[in-house]
Short mmCIF file of C-alpha atoms and ligand atoms in Angstrom, two decimals:
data_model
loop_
_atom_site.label_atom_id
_atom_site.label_comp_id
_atom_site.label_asym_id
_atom_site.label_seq_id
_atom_site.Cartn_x
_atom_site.Cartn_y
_atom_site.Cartn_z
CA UNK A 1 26.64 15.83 78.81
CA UNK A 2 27.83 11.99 77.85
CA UNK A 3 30.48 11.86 76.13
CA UNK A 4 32.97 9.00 74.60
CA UNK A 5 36.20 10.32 76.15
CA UNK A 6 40.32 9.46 75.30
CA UNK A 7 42.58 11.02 77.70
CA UNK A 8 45.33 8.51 75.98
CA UNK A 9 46.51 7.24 73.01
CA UNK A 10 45.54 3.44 72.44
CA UNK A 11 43.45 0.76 71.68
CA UNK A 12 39.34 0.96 72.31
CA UNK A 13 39.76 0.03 75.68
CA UNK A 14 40.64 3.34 76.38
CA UNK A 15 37.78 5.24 75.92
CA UNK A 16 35.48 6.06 78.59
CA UNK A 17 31.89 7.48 78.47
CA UNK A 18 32.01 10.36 81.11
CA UNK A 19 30.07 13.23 81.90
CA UNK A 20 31.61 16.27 80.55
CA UNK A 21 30.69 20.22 80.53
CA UNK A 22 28.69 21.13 77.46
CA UNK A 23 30.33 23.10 75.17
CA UNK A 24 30.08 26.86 74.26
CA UNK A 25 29.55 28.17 70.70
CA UNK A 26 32.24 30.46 69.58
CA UNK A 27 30.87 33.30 67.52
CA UNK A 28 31.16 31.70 63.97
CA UNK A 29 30.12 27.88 65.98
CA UNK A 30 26.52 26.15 65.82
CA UNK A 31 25.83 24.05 69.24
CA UNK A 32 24.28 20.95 67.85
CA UNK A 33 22.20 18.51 69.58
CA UNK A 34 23.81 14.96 68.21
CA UNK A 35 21.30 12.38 67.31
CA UNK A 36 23.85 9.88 64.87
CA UNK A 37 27.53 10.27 64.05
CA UNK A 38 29.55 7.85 62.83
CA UNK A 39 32.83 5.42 63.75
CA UNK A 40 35.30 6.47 60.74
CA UNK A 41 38.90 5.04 59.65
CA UNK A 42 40.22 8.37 60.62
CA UNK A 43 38.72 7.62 64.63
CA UNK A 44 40.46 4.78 64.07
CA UNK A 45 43.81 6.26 63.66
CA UNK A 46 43.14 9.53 65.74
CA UNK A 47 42.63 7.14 68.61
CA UNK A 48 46.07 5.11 68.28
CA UNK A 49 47.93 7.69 66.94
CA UNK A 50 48.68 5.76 64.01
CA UNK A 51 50.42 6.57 61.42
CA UNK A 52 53.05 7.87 64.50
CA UNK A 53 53.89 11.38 62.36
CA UNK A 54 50.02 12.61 63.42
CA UNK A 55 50.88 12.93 66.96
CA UNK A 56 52.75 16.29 65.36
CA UNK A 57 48.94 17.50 64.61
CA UNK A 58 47.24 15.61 67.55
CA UNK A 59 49.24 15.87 70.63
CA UNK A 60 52.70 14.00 70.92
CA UNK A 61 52.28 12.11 74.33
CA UNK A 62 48.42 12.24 74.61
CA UNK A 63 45.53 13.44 72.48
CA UNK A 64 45.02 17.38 72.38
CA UNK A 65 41.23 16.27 71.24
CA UNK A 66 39.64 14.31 73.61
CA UNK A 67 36.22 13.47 71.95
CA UNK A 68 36.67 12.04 68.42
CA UNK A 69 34.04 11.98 66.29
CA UNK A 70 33.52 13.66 62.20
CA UNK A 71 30.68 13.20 61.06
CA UNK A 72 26.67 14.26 63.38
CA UNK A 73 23.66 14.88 62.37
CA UNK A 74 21.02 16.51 64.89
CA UNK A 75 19.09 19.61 65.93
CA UNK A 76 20.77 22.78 66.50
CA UNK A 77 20.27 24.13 70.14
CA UNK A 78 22.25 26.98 70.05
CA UNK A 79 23.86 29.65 68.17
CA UNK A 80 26.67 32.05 68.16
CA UNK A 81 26.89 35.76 67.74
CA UNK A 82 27.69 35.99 64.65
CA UNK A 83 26.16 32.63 63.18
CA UNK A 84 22.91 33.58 60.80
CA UNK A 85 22.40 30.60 58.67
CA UNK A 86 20.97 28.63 61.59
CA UNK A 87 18.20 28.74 64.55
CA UNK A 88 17.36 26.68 67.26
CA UNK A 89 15.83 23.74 66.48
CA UNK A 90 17.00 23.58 62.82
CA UNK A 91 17.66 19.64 61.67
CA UNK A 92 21.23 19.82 60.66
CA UNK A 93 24.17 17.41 59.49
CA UNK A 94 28.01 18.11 58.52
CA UNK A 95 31.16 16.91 59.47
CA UNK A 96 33.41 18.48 62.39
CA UNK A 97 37.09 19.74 62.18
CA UNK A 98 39.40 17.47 62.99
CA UNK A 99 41.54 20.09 65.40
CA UNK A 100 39.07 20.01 68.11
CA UNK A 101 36.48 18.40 70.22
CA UNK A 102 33.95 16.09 67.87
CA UNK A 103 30.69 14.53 67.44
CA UNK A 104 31.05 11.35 69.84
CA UNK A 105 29.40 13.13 72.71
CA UNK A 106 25.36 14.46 73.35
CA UNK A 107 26.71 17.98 72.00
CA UNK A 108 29.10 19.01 69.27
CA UNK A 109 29.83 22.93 68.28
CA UNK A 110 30.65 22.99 65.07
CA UNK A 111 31.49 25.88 62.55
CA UNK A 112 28.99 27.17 60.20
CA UNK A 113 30.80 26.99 57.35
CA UNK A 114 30.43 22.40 58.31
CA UNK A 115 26.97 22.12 58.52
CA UNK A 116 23.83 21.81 56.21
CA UNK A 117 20.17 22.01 57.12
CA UNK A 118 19.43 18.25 56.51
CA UNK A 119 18.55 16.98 53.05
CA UNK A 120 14.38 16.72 52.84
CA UNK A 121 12.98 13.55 54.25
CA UNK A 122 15.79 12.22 55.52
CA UNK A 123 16.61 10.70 59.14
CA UNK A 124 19.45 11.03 60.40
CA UNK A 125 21.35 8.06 60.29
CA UNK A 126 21.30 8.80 56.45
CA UNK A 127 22.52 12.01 56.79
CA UNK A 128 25.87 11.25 58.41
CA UNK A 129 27.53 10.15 55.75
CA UNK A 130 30.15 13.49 55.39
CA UNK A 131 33.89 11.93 55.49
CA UNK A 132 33.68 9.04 53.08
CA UNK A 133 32.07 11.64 50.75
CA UNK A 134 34.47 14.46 51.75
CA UNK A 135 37.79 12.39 50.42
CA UNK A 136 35.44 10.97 47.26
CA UNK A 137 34.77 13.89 45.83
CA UNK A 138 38.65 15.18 46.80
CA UNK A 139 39.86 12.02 45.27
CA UNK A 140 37.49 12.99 41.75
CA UNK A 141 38.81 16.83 42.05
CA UNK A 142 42.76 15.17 42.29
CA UNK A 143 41.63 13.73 38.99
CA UNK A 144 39.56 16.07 37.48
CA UNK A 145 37.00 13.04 36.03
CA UNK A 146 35.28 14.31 32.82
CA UNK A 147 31.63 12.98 31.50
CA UNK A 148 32.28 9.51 29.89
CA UNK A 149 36.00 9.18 30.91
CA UNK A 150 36.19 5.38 32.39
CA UNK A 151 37.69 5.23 36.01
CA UNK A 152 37.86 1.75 38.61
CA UNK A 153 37.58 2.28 41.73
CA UNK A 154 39.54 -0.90 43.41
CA UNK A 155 37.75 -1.23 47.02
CA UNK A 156 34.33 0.29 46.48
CA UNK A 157 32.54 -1.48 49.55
CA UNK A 158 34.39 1.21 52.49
CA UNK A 159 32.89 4.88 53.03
CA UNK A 160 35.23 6.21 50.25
CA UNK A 161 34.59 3.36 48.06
CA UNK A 162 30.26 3.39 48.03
CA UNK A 163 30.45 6.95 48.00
CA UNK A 164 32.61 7.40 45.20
CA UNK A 165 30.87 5.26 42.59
CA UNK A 166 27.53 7.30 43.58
CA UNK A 167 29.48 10.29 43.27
CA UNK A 168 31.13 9.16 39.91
CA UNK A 169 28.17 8.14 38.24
CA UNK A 170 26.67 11.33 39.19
CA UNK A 171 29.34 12.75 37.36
CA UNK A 172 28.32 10.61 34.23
CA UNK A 173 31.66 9.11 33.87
CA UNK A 174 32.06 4.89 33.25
CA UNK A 175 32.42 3.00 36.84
CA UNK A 176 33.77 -0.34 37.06
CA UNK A 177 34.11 -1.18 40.61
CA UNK A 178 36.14 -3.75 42.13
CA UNK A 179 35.03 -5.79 45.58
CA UNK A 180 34.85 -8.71 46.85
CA UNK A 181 31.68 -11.41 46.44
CA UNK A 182 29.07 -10.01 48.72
CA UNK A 183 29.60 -6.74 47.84
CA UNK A 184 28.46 -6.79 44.15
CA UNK A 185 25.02 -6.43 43.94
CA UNK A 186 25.86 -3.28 46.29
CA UNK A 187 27.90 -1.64 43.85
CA UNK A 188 25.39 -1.98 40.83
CA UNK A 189 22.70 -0.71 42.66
CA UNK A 190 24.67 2.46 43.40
CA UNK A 191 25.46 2.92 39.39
CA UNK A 192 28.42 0.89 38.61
CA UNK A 193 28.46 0.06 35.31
CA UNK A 194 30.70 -2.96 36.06
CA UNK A 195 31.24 -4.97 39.19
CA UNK A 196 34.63 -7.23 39.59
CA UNK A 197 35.19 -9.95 42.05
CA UNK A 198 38.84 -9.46 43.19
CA UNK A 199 38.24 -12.84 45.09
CA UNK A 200 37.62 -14.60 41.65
CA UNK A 201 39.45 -12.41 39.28
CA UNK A 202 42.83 -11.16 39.04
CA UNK A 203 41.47 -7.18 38.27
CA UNK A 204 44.19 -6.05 36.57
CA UNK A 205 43.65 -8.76 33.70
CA UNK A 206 39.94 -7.24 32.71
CA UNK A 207 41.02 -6.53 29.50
CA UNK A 208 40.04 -2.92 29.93
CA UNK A 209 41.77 0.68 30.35
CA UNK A 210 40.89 3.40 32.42
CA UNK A 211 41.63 7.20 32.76
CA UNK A 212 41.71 6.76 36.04
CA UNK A 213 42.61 3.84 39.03
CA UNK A 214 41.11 5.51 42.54
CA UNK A 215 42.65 3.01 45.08
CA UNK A 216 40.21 3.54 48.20
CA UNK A 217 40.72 1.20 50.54
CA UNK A 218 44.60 1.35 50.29
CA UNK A 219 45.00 -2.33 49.36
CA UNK A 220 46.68 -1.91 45.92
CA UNK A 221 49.63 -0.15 44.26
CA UNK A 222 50.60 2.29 41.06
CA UNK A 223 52.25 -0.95 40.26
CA UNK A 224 49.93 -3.21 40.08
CA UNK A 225 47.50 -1.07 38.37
CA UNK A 226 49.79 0.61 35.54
CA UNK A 227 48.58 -1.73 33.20
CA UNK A 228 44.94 -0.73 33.75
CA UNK A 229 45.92 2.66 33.11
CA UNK A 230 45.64 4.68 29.27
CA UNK A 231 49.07 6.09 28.50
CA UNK A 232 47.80 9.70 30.24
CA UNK A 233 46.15 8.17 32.74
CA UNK A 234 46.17 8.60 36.81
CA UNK A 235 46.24 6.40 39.97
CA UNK A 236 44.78 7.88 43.00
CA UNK A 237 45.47 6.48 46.02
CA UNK A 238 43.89 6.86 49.93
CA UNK A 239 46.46 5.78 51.94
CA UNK A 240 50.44 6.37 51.74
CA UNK A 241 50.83 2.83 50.49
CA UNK A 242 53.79 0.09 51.27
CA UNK A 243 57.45 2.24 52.66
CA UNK A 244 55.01 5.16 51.82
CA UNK A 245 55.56 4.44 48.34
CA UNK A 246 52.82 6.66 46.91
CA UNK A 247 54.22 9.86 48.74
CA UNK A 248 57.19 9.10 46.65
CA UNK A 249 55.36 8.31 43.59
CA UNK A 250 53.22 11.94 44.03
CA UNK A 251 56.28 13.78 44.40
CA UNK A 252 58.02 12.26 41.61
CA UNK A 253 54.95 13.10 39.66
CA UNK A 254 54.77 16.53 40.81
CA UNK A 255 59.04 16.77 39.66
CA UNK A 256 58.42 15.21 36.04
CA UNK A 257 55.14 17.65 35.49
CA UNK A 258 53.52 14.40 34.65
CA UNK A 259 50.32 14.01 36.68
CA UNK A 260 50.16 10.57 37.17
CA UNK A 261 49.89 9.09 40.71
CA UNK A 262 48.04 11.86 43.08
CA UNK A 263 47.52 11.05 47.05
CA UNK A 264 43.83 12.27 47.53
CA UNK A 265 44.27 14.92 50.12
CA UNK A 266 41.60 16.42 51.65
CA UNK A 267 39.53 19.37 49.90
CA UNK A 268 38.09 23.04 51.54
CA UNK A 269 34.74 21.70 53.67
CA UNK A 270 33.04 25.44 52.52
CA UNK A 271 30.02 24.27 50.33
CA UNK A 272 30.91 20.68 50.54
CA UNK A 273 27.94 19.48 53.16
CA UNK A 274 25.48 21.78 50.92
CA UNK A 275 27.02 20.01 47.90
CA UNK A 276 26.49 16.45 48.98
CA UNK A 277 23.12 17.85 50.46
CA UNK A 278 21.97 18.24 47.00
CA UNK A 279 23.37 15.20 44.97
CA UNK A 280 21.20 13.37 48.20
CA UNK A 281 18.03 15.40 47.66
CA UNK A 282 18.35 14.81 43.62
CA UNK A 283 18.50 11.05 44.80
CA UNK A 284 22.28 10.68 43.31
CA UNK A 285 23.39 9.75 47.00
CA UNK A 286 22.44 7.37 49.89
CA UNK A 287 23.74 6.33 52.79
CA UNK A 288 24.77 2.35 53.18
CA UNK A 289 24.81 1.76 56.83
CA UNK A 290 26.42 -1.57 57.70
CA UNK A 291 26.20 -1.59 61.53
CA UNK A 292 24.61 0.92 64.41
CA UNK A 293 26.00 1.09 67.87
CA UNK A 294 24.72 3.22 70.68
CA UNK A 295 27.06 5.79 72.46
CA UNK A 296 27.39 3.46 75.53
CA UNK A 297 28.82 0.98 73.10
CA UNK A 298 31.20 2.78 70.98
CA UNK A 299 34.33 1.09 71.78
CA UNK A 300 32.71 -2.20 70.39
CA UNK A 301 32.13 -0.34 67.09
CA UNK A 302 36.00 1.30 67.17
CA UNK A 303 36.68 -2.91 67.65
CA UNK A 304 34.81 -3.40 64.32
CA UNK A 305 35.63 -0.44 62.26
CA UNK A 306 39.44 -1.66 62.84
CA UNK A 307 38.81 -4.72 61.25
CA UNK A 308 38.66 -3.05 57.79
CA UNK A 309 35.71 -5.19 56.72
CA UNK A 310 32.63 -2.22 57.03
CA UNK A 311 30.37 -1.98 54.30
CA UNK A 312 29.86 2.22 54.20
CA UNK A 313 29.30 3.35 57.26
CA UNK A 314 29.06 2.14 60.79
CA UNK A 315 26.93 4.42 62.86
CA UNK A 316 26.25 5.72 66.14
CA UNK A 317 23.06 6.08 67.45
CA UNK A 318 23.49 8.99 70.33
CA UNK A 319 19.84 10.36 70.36
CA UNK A 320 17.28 8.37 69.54
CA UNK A 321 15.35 10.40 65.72
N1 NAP B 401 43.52 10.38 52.46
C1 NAP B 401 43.02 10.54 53.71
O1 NAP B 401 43.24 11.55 54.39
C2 NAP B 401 42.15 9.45 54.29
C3 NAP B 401 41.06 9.77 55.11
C4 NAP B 401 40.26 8.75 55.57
C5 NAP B 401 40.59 7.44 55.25
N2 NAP B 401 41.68 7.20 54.50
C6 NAP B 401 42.08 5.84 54.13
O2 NAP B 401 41.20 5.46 53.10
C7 NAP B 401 41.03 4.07 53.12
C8 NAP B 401 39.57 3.75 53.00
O3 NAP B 401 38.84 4.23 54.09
P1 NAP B 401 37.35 3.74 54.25
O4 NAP B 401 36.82 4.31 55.52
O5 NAP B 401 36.59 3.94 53.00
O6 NAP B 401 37.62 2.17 54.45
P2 NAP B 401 36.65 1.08 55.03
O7 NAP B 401 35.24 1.57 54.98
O8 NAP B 401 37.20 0.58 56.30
O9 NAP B 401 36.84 -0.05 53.89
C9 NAP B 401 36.43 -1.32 54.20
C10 NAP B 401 35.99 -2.03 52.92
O10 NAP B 401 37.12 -2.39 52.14
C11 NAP B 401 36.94 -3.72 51.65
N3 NAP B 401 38.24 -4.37 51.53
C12 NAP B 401 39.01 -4.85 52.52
N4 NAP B 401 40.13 -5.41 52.00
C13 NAP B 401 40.05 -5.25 50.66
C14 NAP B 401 40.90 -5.62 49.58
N5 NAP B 401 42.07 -6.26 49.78
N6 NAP B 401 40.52 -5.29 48.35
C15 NAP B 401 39.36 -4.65 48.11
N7 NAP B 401 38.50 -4.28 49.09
C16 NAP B 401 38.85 -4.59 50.35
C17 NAP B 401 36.11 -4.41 52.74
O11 NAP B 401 35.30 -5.43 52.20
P3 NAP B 401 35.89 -6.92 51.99
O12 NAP B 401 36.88 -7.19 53.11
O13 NAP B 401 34.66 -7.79 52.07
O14 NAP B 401 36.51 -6.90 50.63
C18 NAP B 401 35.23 -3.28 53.28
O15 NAP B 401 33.96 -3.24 52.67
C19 NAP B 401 41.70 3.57 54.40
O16 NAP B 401 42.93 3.00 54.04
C20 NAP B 401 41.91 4.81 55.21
O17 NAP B 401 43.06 4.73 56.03
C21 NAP B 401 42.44 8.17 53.99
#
């Protein structure tokens, strides 16, 4: 099969598209046929080993993984043993462990427990949509967002961002979302009851307060947002922040019992694609695609991903639907 190949750490120059064996289900493992997958932040840092502490988890002189790739969507072509949720030619989606070979090849096998028949009606390029989700609905667990409790969501324009004012909303609590210019009429069509220009508009002046700040993009601090905040209220955050300030802030949280800055960690992936399966189906979820790139051209898509200016998702086209 093709596949988009790293056999170093580095920039996007280093990956290659090779032919590679196909690979075997294990017992509990679908074999999927991939038709779209997806370019993520977390590619992005898997393929430059950055921050440096992952090459503990990901190889310390090269990558132990050496096809990236989360999130596929595509036909099943073969099962294991003792896999009886699926058949071949069932239209399935998910999102692949990170610990092994991905979805940036022809063929992906993938666990059972990751994948989803696909929601009805819908292709496939707006089905593979799992990662952005994933750490969303993480980030709303870490905060444990009631009905009608107010949260801002500072960044709402990236995969975490669009996903988490759908997912909010859908959990009937009070968005205000915070982007720049372009990016507003975006946001209120996915629900948010309020849309900020951070280009125009120094957010932390709004004259509002929130039970919660979710910082997804990683472009703000606890400190900056404090005043947004209700005296019990919580920052999340995305990213490990300036000096890795918000690991500190977490863990003095965690010390003084007093939940109030969390670092969205990643939640169980059992249920999770059946989960955002249904908010899609009950038509609380869509995918926004900004850009598609096919296989042969993934590198250019790794060089635009890295830019930190995608709107949702940037997609890659490896079969065509
Ligand atoms: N916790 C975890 O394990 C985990 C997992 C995955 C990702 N992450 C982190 O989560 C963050 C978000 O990932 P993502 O994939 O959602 O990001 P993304 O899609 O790359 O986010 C890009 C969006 O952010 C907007 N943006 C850029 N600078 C901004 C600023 N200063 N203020 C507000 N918005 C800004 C961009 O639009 P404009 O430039 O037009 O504003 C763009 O639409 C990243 O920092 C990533 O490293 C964490």
């Amino acid at each position: 099969m093709k596949a988009a190949v790293i056999t170093r750490y580095g920039s996007p120059d280093v990956i290659k598209i090779l032919d590679v064996p196909k690979p075997t289900p294990a017992a509990d493992e679908v074999l999927v046929r991939v038709h779209a997958a997806t370019v993520t932040r977390t590619d992005c840092g898997l393929l430059r080993a950055h921050p440096f502490f992952m090459r503990f988890f990901t190889g310390p002189l090269r990558p132990s993984r050496t096809i990236l790739g989360l999130d596929f969507a595509g036909e099943v072509e073969a099962v294991g043993a003792k896999t009886l949720a699926f058949k071949p030619g069932d239209r399935v989606f998910g999102m692949c462990p990170s610990n092994r070979n991905g979805a940036h090849a022809e063929y992906a096998a993938v666990p059972e427990r990751a994948v989803a028949t696909m929601p009805a009606g819908a292709r496939f390029d707006e089905a593979v949509v799992c990662e952005g989700a994933f750490y969303a609905k993480a980030a709303l667990k870490s905060i444990d967002l009631k009905p009608g409790q107010k949260i801002l969501i500072y960044g709402a324009s990236g995969a975490i961002g669009t996903a988490l004012v759908q997912l909010a909303k859908a959990a009937e609590a009070i968005v205000t979302a915070v982007v720049a210019t372009p990016h507003l009429e975006l946001v209120k069509t996915l629900g948010a009851d309020r849309a900020v220009d951070y280009t125009r508009e120094d957010f932390t002046h709004i004259g509002e307060r929130f039970d919660c700040v979710v910082d997804a993009v990683g472009k703000t601090s606890f400190f900056r947002c404090r005043r947004l905040l209700k005296p019990d209220g919580m920052f999340a955050a995305t990213d490990l922040g300036a000096y890795w300030q918000n690991v500190v802030l977490a863990l003095w949280s965690l010390i003084a019992r007093r939940k109030r800055v969390v670092i969205v960690a990643p939640g169980r992936i059992e249920g999770f694609v059946g989960f955002l399966k249904g908010r899609m189906e009950a038509g609380q979820f869509r995918a926004i695609i900004d850009r598609k790139y096919p296989l042969a051209a993934i590198a250019d898509a790794y060089r635009y991903v890295e830019t930190g200016q995608k709107v949702g998702i940037v997609v890659i086209t490896v079969a065509a639907d």
